[in-house]
Amino acid sequence: MALLPSDLSRETILSRLTARLIGRDLEVLPEIGSTNDAVMAAGQQGKAEGFAVLADRQRTGRGRLGRPWVSVAGVGIYTSVLLRPQLAPHQTTLLTLTAGLAVAEAIRVVAGVRPELKWPNDVLLQNRKVAGILTEMASLGPQVSHVSVGVGINVHHGSEDFPPEMRVAATSIRLATGRSVDRGTLVATVYDTLDRWYAIFCSGDRTRILQAARAQTATLGRDVTVACGADRWQGEALDLDADGALLVRAEDGTVCRVIADDVSIRSGLRP
Ligand code: BTN
């Protein structure tokens, strides 16, 4: 049976935590299928919001659009947090952006670098993906009943930890900065920053979230390819709307609201 490494000690993480809600009820495991599955099940069973699951390794970690998430032991942060926001299902994109702001802030505080966001759920360092957010939800009629906000951060990964086809697009804090940050400190900081950004989200202050997201989103002002199943089209990413959807001007001039599709930034220098 796998042992929990000392840098992910529950007691140490709790001793560093200043969050009021997020991570106060914390389960830390050496190994799990997916922390998002554990948190969705806990939500179903009535656990209170703020509950978090953290694992040293995931057997079946996953990302958006069913993609696998590299979840090797000893090198990453794989955690999910249970939230119960007052929300309609179509508004979860704004929550994903909020979590992205929290993760970017935690990386900035702990690693001393300034990540960017790639809409809707990626955190980038040097134009490569260092972290991702997977928001999954269950609804009761028109209202969200619970959400799992899953956060994966590549911390100590070397390029050999990523499959060859991912090596150009993925990075880790160590690869991008040469620094080895403490995973326990980073995850406690993620819970703290998410606690603060989630309080802003619940206060209804969308303007603050959208302003911060606009300022940090590398996607805006760029030429993008939007993929929806087999269908692909190109345009310019203009802005975020009030729900956090991406507004993209297609080549025929129409402005489309993109909610759940896959958006990639086309190469080329920023204007
Ligand atoms: C993405 O970039 O597509 C999202 C990646 C999210 C990965 C995290 S790791 C913790 C949680 N459990 C999962 O299975 N996925 C998320």
mmCIF file of C-alpha atoms and ligand atoms in Angstrom:
data_model
loop_
_atom_site.group_PDB
_atom_site.id
_atom_site.type_symbol
_atom_site.label_atom_id
_atom_site.label_comp_id
_atom_site.label_asym_id
_atom_site.label_seq_id
_atom_site.Cartn_x
_atom_site.Cartn_y
_atom_site.Cartn_z
ATOM 1 C CA MET A 1 0.000 0.000 0.000
ATOM 2 C CA ALA A 2 1.367 3.434 -0.999
ATOM 3 C CA LEU A 3 2.449 5.821 1.764
ATOM 4 C CA LEU A 4 1.665 9.503 1.928
ATOM 5 C CA PRO A 5 4.789 11.620 1.270
ATOM 6 C CA SER A 6 5.724 14.038 4.044
ATOM 7 C CA ASP A 7 5.271 17.213 1.947
ATOM 8 C CA LEU A 8 1.531 16.425 1.697
ATOM 9 C CA SER A 9 1.016 15.878 5.438
ATOM 10 C CA ARG A 10 -2.564 16.834 6.332
ATOM 11 C CA GLU A 11 -1.498 18.368 9.653
ATOM 12 C CA THR A 12 1.118 20.591 8.003
ATOM 13 C CA ILE A 13 -1.312 21.756 5.312
ATOM 14 C CA LEU A 14 -3.967 22.552 7.949
ATOM 15 C CA SER A 15 -1.415 24.438 10.072
ATOM 16 C CA ARG A 16 -0.655 26.711 7.082
ATOM 17 C CA LEU A 17 -4.280 27.289 6.130
ATOM 18 C CA THR A 18 -5.911 30.662 6.742
ATOM 19 C CA ALA A 19 -9.034 29.898 4.657
ATOM 20 C CA ARG A 20 -12.381 30.184 6.418
ATOM 21 C CA LEU A 21 -14.124 27.507 4.371
ATOM 22 C CA ILE A 22 -12.050 25.790 1.687
ATOM 23 C CA GLY A 23 -9.886 22.864 2.846
ATOM 24 C CA ARG A 24 -10.853 23.038 6.538
ATOM 25 C CA ASP A 25 -12.425 19.586 6.110
ATOM 26 C CA LEU A 26 -9.585 17.865 4.249
ATOM 27 C CA GLU A 27 -8.938 14.280 3.215
ATOM 28 C CA VAL A 28 -5.415 13.468 1.982
ATOM 29 C CA LEU A 29 -4.756 10.131 0.298
ATOM 30 C CA PRO A 30 -1.655 8.512 -1.212
ATOM 31 C CA GLU A 31 -3.678 7.348 -4.218
ATOM 32 C CA ILE A 32 -7.177 7.607 -5.690
ATOM 33 C CA GLY A 33 -9.024 7.092 -8.986
ATOM 34 C CA SER A 34 -9.978 10.770 -9.412
ATOM 35 C CA THR A 35 -10.369 13.388 -6.661
ATOM 36 C CA ASN A 36 -13.266 14.839 -8.681
ATOM 37 C CA ASP A 37 -15.184 11.545 -8.410
ATOM 38 C CA ALA A 38 -14.597 11.443 -4.629
ATOM 39 C CA VAL A 39 -15.865 15.006 -4.202
ATOM 40 C CA MET A 40 -18.906 14.512 -6.452
ATOM 41 C CA ALA A 41 -19.804 11.410 -4.365
ATOM 42 C CA ALA A 42 -19.327 13.397 -1.130
ATOM 43 C CA GLY A 43 -21.593 16.128 -2.533
ATOM 44 C CA GLN A 44 -24.235 13.523 -3.329
ATOM 45 C CA GLN A 45 -24.000 12.246 0.269
ATOM 46 C CA GLY A 46 -24.613 15.730 1.697
ATOM 47 C CA LYS A 47 -21.110 16.849 2.778
ATOM 48 C CA ALA A 48 -20.844 20.570 3.502
ATOM 49 C CA GLU A 49 -19.175 22.897 1.017
ATOM 50 C CA GLY A 50 -15.463 23.516 1.448
ATOM 51 C CA PHE A 51 -14.635 19.797 1.780
ATOM 52 C CA ALA A 52 -11.471 18.976 -0.167
ATOM 53 C CA VAL A 53 -9.770 15.789 -1.310
ATOM 54 C CA LEU A 54 -6.048 15.798 -2.135
ATOM 55 C CA ALA A 55 -4.117 12.848 -3.541
ATOM 56 C CA ASP A 56 -0.439 12.217 -4.251
ATOM 57 C CA ARG A 57 -1.386 10.165 -7.331
ATOM 58 C CA GLN A 58 -4.518 9.575 -9.432
ATOM 59 C CA ARG A 59 -5.066 6.369 -11.392
ATOM 60 C CA THR A 60 -7.691 7.903 -13.665
ATOM 61 C CA GLY A 61 -7.143 11.663 -13.403
ATOM 62 C CA ARG A 62 -9.022 13.444 -16.152
ATOM 63 C CA GLY A 63 -9.253 16.842 -17.739
ATOM 64 C CA ARG A 64 -11.862 18.688 -19.749
ATOM 65 C CA LEU A 65 -13.447 17.003 -22.765
ATOM 66 C CA GLY A 66 -12.555 13.550 -21.343
ATOM 67 C CA ARG A 67 -8.800 13.991 -21.776
ATOM 68 C CA PRO A 68 -6.480 12.149 -19.355
ATOM 69 C CA TRP A 69 -4.598 14.269 -16.794
ATOM 70 C CA VAL A 70 -1.028 13.178 -16.001
ATOM 71 C CA SER A 71 -1.211 12.335 -12.274
ATOM 72 C CA VAL A 72 2.200 10.855 -11.416
ATOM 73 C CA ALA A 73 3.074 10.394 -7.702
ATOM 74 C CA GLY A 74 5.391 12.823 -5.938
ATOM 75 C CA VAL A 75 5.343 15.647 -8.497
ATOM 76 C CA GLY A 76 1.928 17.268 -8.761
ATOM 77 C CA ILE A 77 -1.052 18.648 -6.919
ATOM 78 C CA TYR A 78 -4.302 16.817 -7.588
ATOM 79 C CA THR A 79 -7.144 18.179 -5.507
ATOM 80 C CA SER A 80 -10.891 18.795 -5.730
ATOM 81 C CA VAL A 81 -13.091 21.053 -3.637
ATOM 82 C CA LEU A 82 -16.818 20.715 -2.981
ATOM 83 C CA LEU A 83 -18.847 23.904 -3.494
ATOM 84 C CA ARG A 84 -22.558 24.607 -3.283
ATOM 85 C CA PRO A 85 -22.990 27.938 -5.091
ATOM 86 C CA GLN A 86 -26.394 29.459 -5.837
ATOM 87 C CA LEU A 87 -26.075 29.062 -9.569
ATOM 88 C CA ALA A 88 -27.841 27.989 -12.719
ATOM 89 C CA PRO A 89 -25.980 25.214 -14.578
ATOM 90 C CA HIS A 90 -25.055 27.523 -17.496
ATOM 91 C CA GLN A 91 -23.157 29.854 -15.116
ATOM 92 C CA THR A 92 -20.412 27.402 -14.112
ATOM 93 C CA THR A 93 -17.922 28.859 -16.645
ATOM 94 C CA LEU A 94 -17.592 31.949 -14.439
ATOM 95 C CA LEU A 95 -16.821 29.676 -11.486
ATOM 96 C CA THR A 96 -14.091 27.944 -13.528
ATOM 97 C CA LEU A 97 -12.579 31.353 -14.351
ATOM 98 C CA THR A 98 -12.758 32.271 -10.653
ATOM 99 C CA ALA A 99 -10.863 29.089 -9.733
ATOM 100 C CA GLY A 100 -8.303 29.875 -12.460
ATOM 101 C CA LEU A 101 -7.697 33.291 -10.875
ATOM 102 C CA ALA A 102 -7.179 31.624 -7.485
ATOM 103 C CA VAL A 103 -4.721 29.046 -8.857
ATOM 104 C CA ALA A 104 -2.775 31.694 -10.817
ATOM 105 C CA GLU A 105 -2.556 33.856 -7.681
ATOM 106 C CA ALA A 106 -1.326 30.926 -5.562
ATOM 107 C CA ILE A 107 1.399 30.100 -8.112
ATOM 108 C CA ARG A 108 2.395 33.780 -8.191
ATOM 109 C CA VAL A 109 2.610 33.994 -4.388
ATOM 110 C CA VAL A 110 4.508 30.719 -3.881
ATOM 111 C CA ALA A 111 6.693 30.527 -7.012
ATOM 112 C CA GLY A 112 7.191 34.260 -7.670
ATOM 113 C CA VAL A 113 6.098 34.073 -11.319
ATOM 114 C CA ARG A 114 3.105 35.594 -13.069
ATOM 115 C CA PRO A 115 0.959 32.965 -14.845
ATOM 116 C CA GLU A 116 -1.616 33.800 -17.526
ATOM 117 C CA LEU A 117 -5.026 32.212 -18.068
ATOM 118 C CA LYS A 118 -6.147 30.510 -21.247
ATOM 119 C CA TRP A 119 -9.928 30.487 -21.490
ATOM 120 C CA PRO A 120 -11.716 28.688 -19.932
ATOM 121 C CA ASN A 121 -9.671 26.475 -17.634
ATOM 122 C CA ASP A 122 -5.932 26.546 -18.285
ATOM 123 C CA VAL A 123 -3.169 28.289 -16.358
ATOM 124 C CA LEU A 124 -0.062 29.014 -18.427
ATOM 125 C CA LEU A 125 3.585 29.715 -17.700
ATOM 126 C CA GLN A 126 5.691 30.775 -20.684
ATOM 127 C CA ASN A 127 2.744 29.905 -22.987
ATOM 128 C CA ARG A 128 2.660 26.299 -21.765
ATOM 129 C CA LYS A 129 0.064 24.679 -19.545
ATOM 130 C CA VAL A 130 1.118 24.431 -15.903
ATOM 131 C CA ALA A 131 -2.308 23.844 -14.340
ATOM 132 C CA GLY A 132 -5.886 23.022 -15.287
ATOM 133 C CA ILE A 133 -9.313 23.273 -13.692
ATOM 134 C CA LEU A 134 -12.081 20.706 -14.158
ATOM 135 C CA THR A 135 -15.476 21.906 -12.932
ATOM 136 C CA GLU A 136 -18.142 19.215 -12.754
ATOM 137 C CA MET A 137 -21.620 19.721 -11.338
ATOM 138 C CA ALA A 138 -24.864 18.043 -10.394
ATOM 139 C CA SER A 139 -28.115 19.957 -10.700
ATOM 140 C CA LEU A 140 -31.569 19.810 -9.201
ATOM 141 C CA GLY A 141 -33.883 21.259 -11.837
ATOM 142 C CA PRO A 142 -32.754 24.792 -12.709
ATOM 143 C CA GLN A 143 -30.328 25.032 -9.773
ATOM 144 C CA VAL A 144 -26.850 23.588 -9.242
ATOM 145 C CA SER A 145 -26.883 21.305 -6.174
ATOM 146 C CA HIS A 146 -23.128 20.813 -5.891
ATOM 147 C CA VAL A 147 -19.931 21.370 -7.840
ATOM 148 C CA SER A 148 -16.530 19.749 -7.747
ATOM 149 C CA VAL A 149 -13.762 22.162 -8.688
ATOM 150 C CA GLY A 150 -10.792 19.956 -9.568
ATOM 151 C CA VAL A 151 -7.334 21.506 -9.716
ATOM 152 C CA GLY A 152 -4.276 19.852 -11.219
ATOM 153 C CA ILE A 153 -0.910 21.653 -10.947
ATOM 154 C CA ASN A 154 2.317 20.416 -12.505
ATOM 155 C CA VAL A 155 4.835 21.207 -9.769
ATOM 156 C CA HIS A 156 8.021 19.117 -9.987
ATOM 157 C CA HIS A 157 7.364 17.344 -13.324
ATOM 158 C CA GLY A 158 10.247 16.833 -15.709
ATOM 159 C CA SER A 159 9.446 16.592 -19.422
ATOM 160 C CA GLU A 160 9.771 12.767 -19.176
ATOM 161 C CA ASP A 161 6.682 12.762 -16.933
ATOM 162 C CA PHE A 162 4.523 13.931 -19.866
ATOM 163 C CA PRO A 163 3.701 11.719 -22.861
ATOM 164 C CA PRO A 164 5.758 12.759 -25.939
ATOM 165 C CA GLU A 165 2.771 14.373 -27.691
ATOM 166 C CA MET A 166 2.194 16.685 -24.687
ATOM 167 C CA ARG A 167 5.783 17.836 -24.149
ATOM 168 C CA VAL A 168 5.564 20.954 -26.334
ATOM 169 C CA ALA A 169 2.383 22.220 -24.698
ATOM 170 C CA ALA A 170 2.913 21.250 -21.040
ATOM 171 C CA THR A 171 5.248 22.570 -18.378
ATOM 172 C CA SER A 172 5.698 22.475 -14.619
ATOM 173 C CA ILE A 173 6.684 25.111 -12.075
ATOM 174 C CA ARG A 174 10.122 23.457 -11.872
ATOM 175 C CA LEU A 175 10.594 23.329 -15.655
ATOM 176 C CA ALA A 176 9.482 26.947 -16.116
ATOM 177 C CA THR A 177 11.286 28.522 -13.155
ATOM 178 C CA GLY A 178 14.019 26.101 -12.074
ATOM 179 C CA ARG A 179 12.511 26.299 -8.579
ATOM 180 C CA SER A 180 11.215 23.425 -6.427
ATOM 181 C CA VAL A 181 8.307 24.802 -4.432
ATOM 182 C CA ASP A 182 6.840 22.904 -1.490
ATOM 183 C CA ARG A 183 3.620 21.142 -2.537
ATOM 184 C CA GLY A 184 2.040 21.478 0.924
ATOM 185 C CA THR A 185 2.604 25.240 0.969
ATOM 186 C CA LEU A 186 1.273 25.574 -2.582
ATOM 187 C CA VAL A 187 -1.901 23.568 -1.952
ATOM 188 C CA ALA A 188 -2.629 25.458 1.313
ATOM 189 C CA THR A 189 -2.194 28.699 -0.665
ATOM 190 C CA VAL A 190 -4.573 27.435 -3.384
ATOM 191 C CA TYR A 191 -7.224 26.772 -0.710
ATOM 192 C CA ASP A 192 -6.641 30.263 0.757
ATOM 193 C CA THR A 193 -6.843 32.090 -2.583
ATOM 194 C CA LEU A 194 -9.846 30.019 -3.705
ATOM 195 C CA ASP A 195 -11.536 30.816 -0.385
ATOM 196 C CA ARG A 196 -11.160 34.555 -1.076
ATOM 197 C CA TRP A 197 -12.129 34.447 -4.767
ATOM 198 C CA TYR A 198 -15.105 32.183 -4.009
ATOM 199 C CA ALA A 199 -16.337 34.677 -1.374
ATOM 200 C CA ILE A 200 -16.179 37.398 -4.075
ATOM 201 C CA PHE A 201 -18.051 35.081 -6.475
ATOM 202 C CA CYS A 202 -20.771 34.423 -3.862
ATOM 203 C CA SER A 203 -21.076 38.154 -3.100
ATOM 204 C CA GLY A 204 -22.237 38.603 -6.716
ATOM 205 C CA ASP A 205 -19.346 40.945 -7.595
ATOM 206 C CA ARG A 206 -18.948 39.655 -11.149
ATOM 207 C CA THR A 207 -17.304 42.869 -12.257
ATOM 208 C CA ARG A 208 -14.286 42.235 -10.039
ATOM 209 C CA ILE A 209 -13.916 38.664 -11.297
ATOM 210 C CA LEU A 210 -14.372 39.641 -14.945
ATOM 211 C CA GLN A 211 -11.915 42.542 -14.660
ATOM 212 C CA ALA A 212 -9.247 40.288 -13.159
ATOM 213 C CA ALA A 213 -9.954 37.523 -15.684
ATOM 214 C CA ARG A 214 -9.789 39.976 -18.620
ATOM 215 C CA ALA A 215 -6.467 41.337 -17.384
ATOM 216 C CA GLN A 216 -4.922 37.865 -17.088
ATOM 217 C CA THR A 217 -6.472 36.006 -20.035
ATOM 218 C CA ALA A 218 -3.904 35.416 -22.767
ATOM 219 C CA THR A 219 -6.703 34.365 -25.161
ATOM 220 C CA LEU A 220 -8.192 37.870 -25.559
ATOM 221 C CA GLY A 221 -7.142 39.820 -28.629
ATOM 222 C CA ARG A 222 -5.701 36.661 -30.212
ATOM 223 C CA ASP A 223 -6.630 34.659 -33.294
ATOM 224 C CA VAL A 224 -8.201 31.416 -32.115
ATOM 225 C CA THR A 225 -9.486 28.150 -33.521
ATOM 226 C CA VAL A 226 -12.773 26.975 -32.010
ATOM 227 C CA ALA A 227 -13.442 23.226 -32.182
ATOM 228 C CA CYS A 228 -16.912 21.848 -31.548
ATOM 229 C CA GLY A 229 -16.809 18.105 -32.245
ATOM 230 C CA ALA A 230 -15.590 17.681 -35.818
ATOM 231 C CA ASP A 231 -16.523 21.272 -36.664
ATOM 232 C CA ARG A 232 -13.686 23.858 -36.607
ATOM 233 C CA TRP A 233 -13.736 27.574 -37.299
ATOM 234 C CA GLN A 234 -11.433 30.524 -36.801
ATOM 235 C CA GLY A 235 -11.879 33.990 -35.422
ATOM 236 C CA GLU A 236 -10.594 36.648 -33.065
ATOM 237 C CA ALA A 237 -11.257 36.351 -29.309
ATOM 238 C CA LEU A 238 -12.748 39.721 -28.326
ATOM 239 C CA ASP A 239 -13.957 39.620 -24.740
ATOM 240 C CA LEU A 240 -15.670 37.715 -21.925
ATOM 241 C CA ASP A 241 -19.391 38.256 -21.347
ATOM 242 C CA ALA A 242 -21.119 38.490 -17.937
ATOM 243 C CA ASP A 243 -21.314 34.662 -17.615
ATOM 244 C CA GLY A 244 -17.645 34.224 -18.514
ATOM 245 C CA ALA A 245 -18.410 32.976 -22.046
ATOM 246 C CA LEU A 246 -15.826 33.860 -24.726
ATOM 247 C CA LEU A 247 -16.974 36.262 -27.447
ATOM 248 C CA VAL A 248 -15.298 35.405 -30.743
ATOM 249 C CA ARG A 249 -15.631 37.363 -34.008
ATOM 250 C CA ALA A 250 -15.802 34.829 -36.841
ATOM 251 C CA GLU A 251 -14.222 35.553 -40.230
ATOM 252 C CA ASP A 252 -17.628 36.644 -41.639
ATOM 253 C CA GLY A 253 -17.876 39.324 -38.914
ATOM 254 C CA THR A 254 -20.513 37.687 -36.708
ATOM 255 C CA VAL A 255 -19.749 37.608 -32.999
ATOM 256 C CA CYS A 256 -20.361 34.196 -31.418
ATOM 257 C CA ARG A 257 -20.669 33.312 -27.768
ATOM 258 C CA VAL A 258 -18.477 30.265 -27.045
ATOM 259 C CA ILE A 259 -19.372 28.323 -23.906
ATOM 260 C CA ALA A 260 -18.003 24.805 -23.788
ATOM 261 C CA ASP A 261 -15.994 24.270 -26.932
ATOM 262 C CA ASP A 262 -12.277 23.715 -27.226
ATOM 263 C CA VAL A 263 -10.427 26.935 -28.002
ATOM 264 C CA SER A 264 -6.798 27.017 -29.075
ATOM 265 C CA ILE A 265 -4.731 30.147 -29.563
ATOM 266 C CA ARG A 266 -3.242 30.251 -33.051
ATOM 267 C CA SER A 267 0.486 30.863 -33.070
ATOM 268 C CA GLY A 268 1.845 34.273 -33.892
ATOM 269 C CA LEU A 269 2.810 37.327 -31.987
ATOM 270 C CA ARG A 270 0.339 39.255 -29.926
ATOM 271 C CA PRO A 271 -0.955 42.443 -31.494
HETATM 272 C C1 BTN B 1 -7.979 20.322 -17.760
HETATM 273 O O1 BTN B 1 -6.987 21.002 -17.951
HETATM 274 O O2 BTN B 1 -8.606 19.846 -18.713
HETATM 275 C C2 BTN B 1 -8.438 20.095 -16.353
HETATM 276 C C3 BTN B 1 -7.479 19.261 -15.554
HETATM 277 C C4 BTN B 1 -7.980 19.003 -14.158
HETATM 278 C C5 BTN B 1 -7.155 17.962 -13.439
HETATM 279 C C6 BTN B 1 -7.584 17.845 -12.007
HETATM 280 S S1 BTN B 1 -6.457 16.886 -11.048
HETATM 281 C C7 BTN B 1 -7.592 16.884 -9.732
HETATM 282 C C8 BTN B 1 -8.978 16.678 -10.326
HETATM 283 N N1 BTN B 1 -9.258 15.272 -10.508
HETATM 284 C C9 BTN B 1 -9.337 14.956 -11.797
HETATM 285 O O3 BTN B 1 -9.555 13.802 -12.237
HETATM 286 N N2 BTN B 1 -9.179 16.032 -12.550
HETATM 287 C C10 BTN B 1 -8.951 17.218 -11.763
#
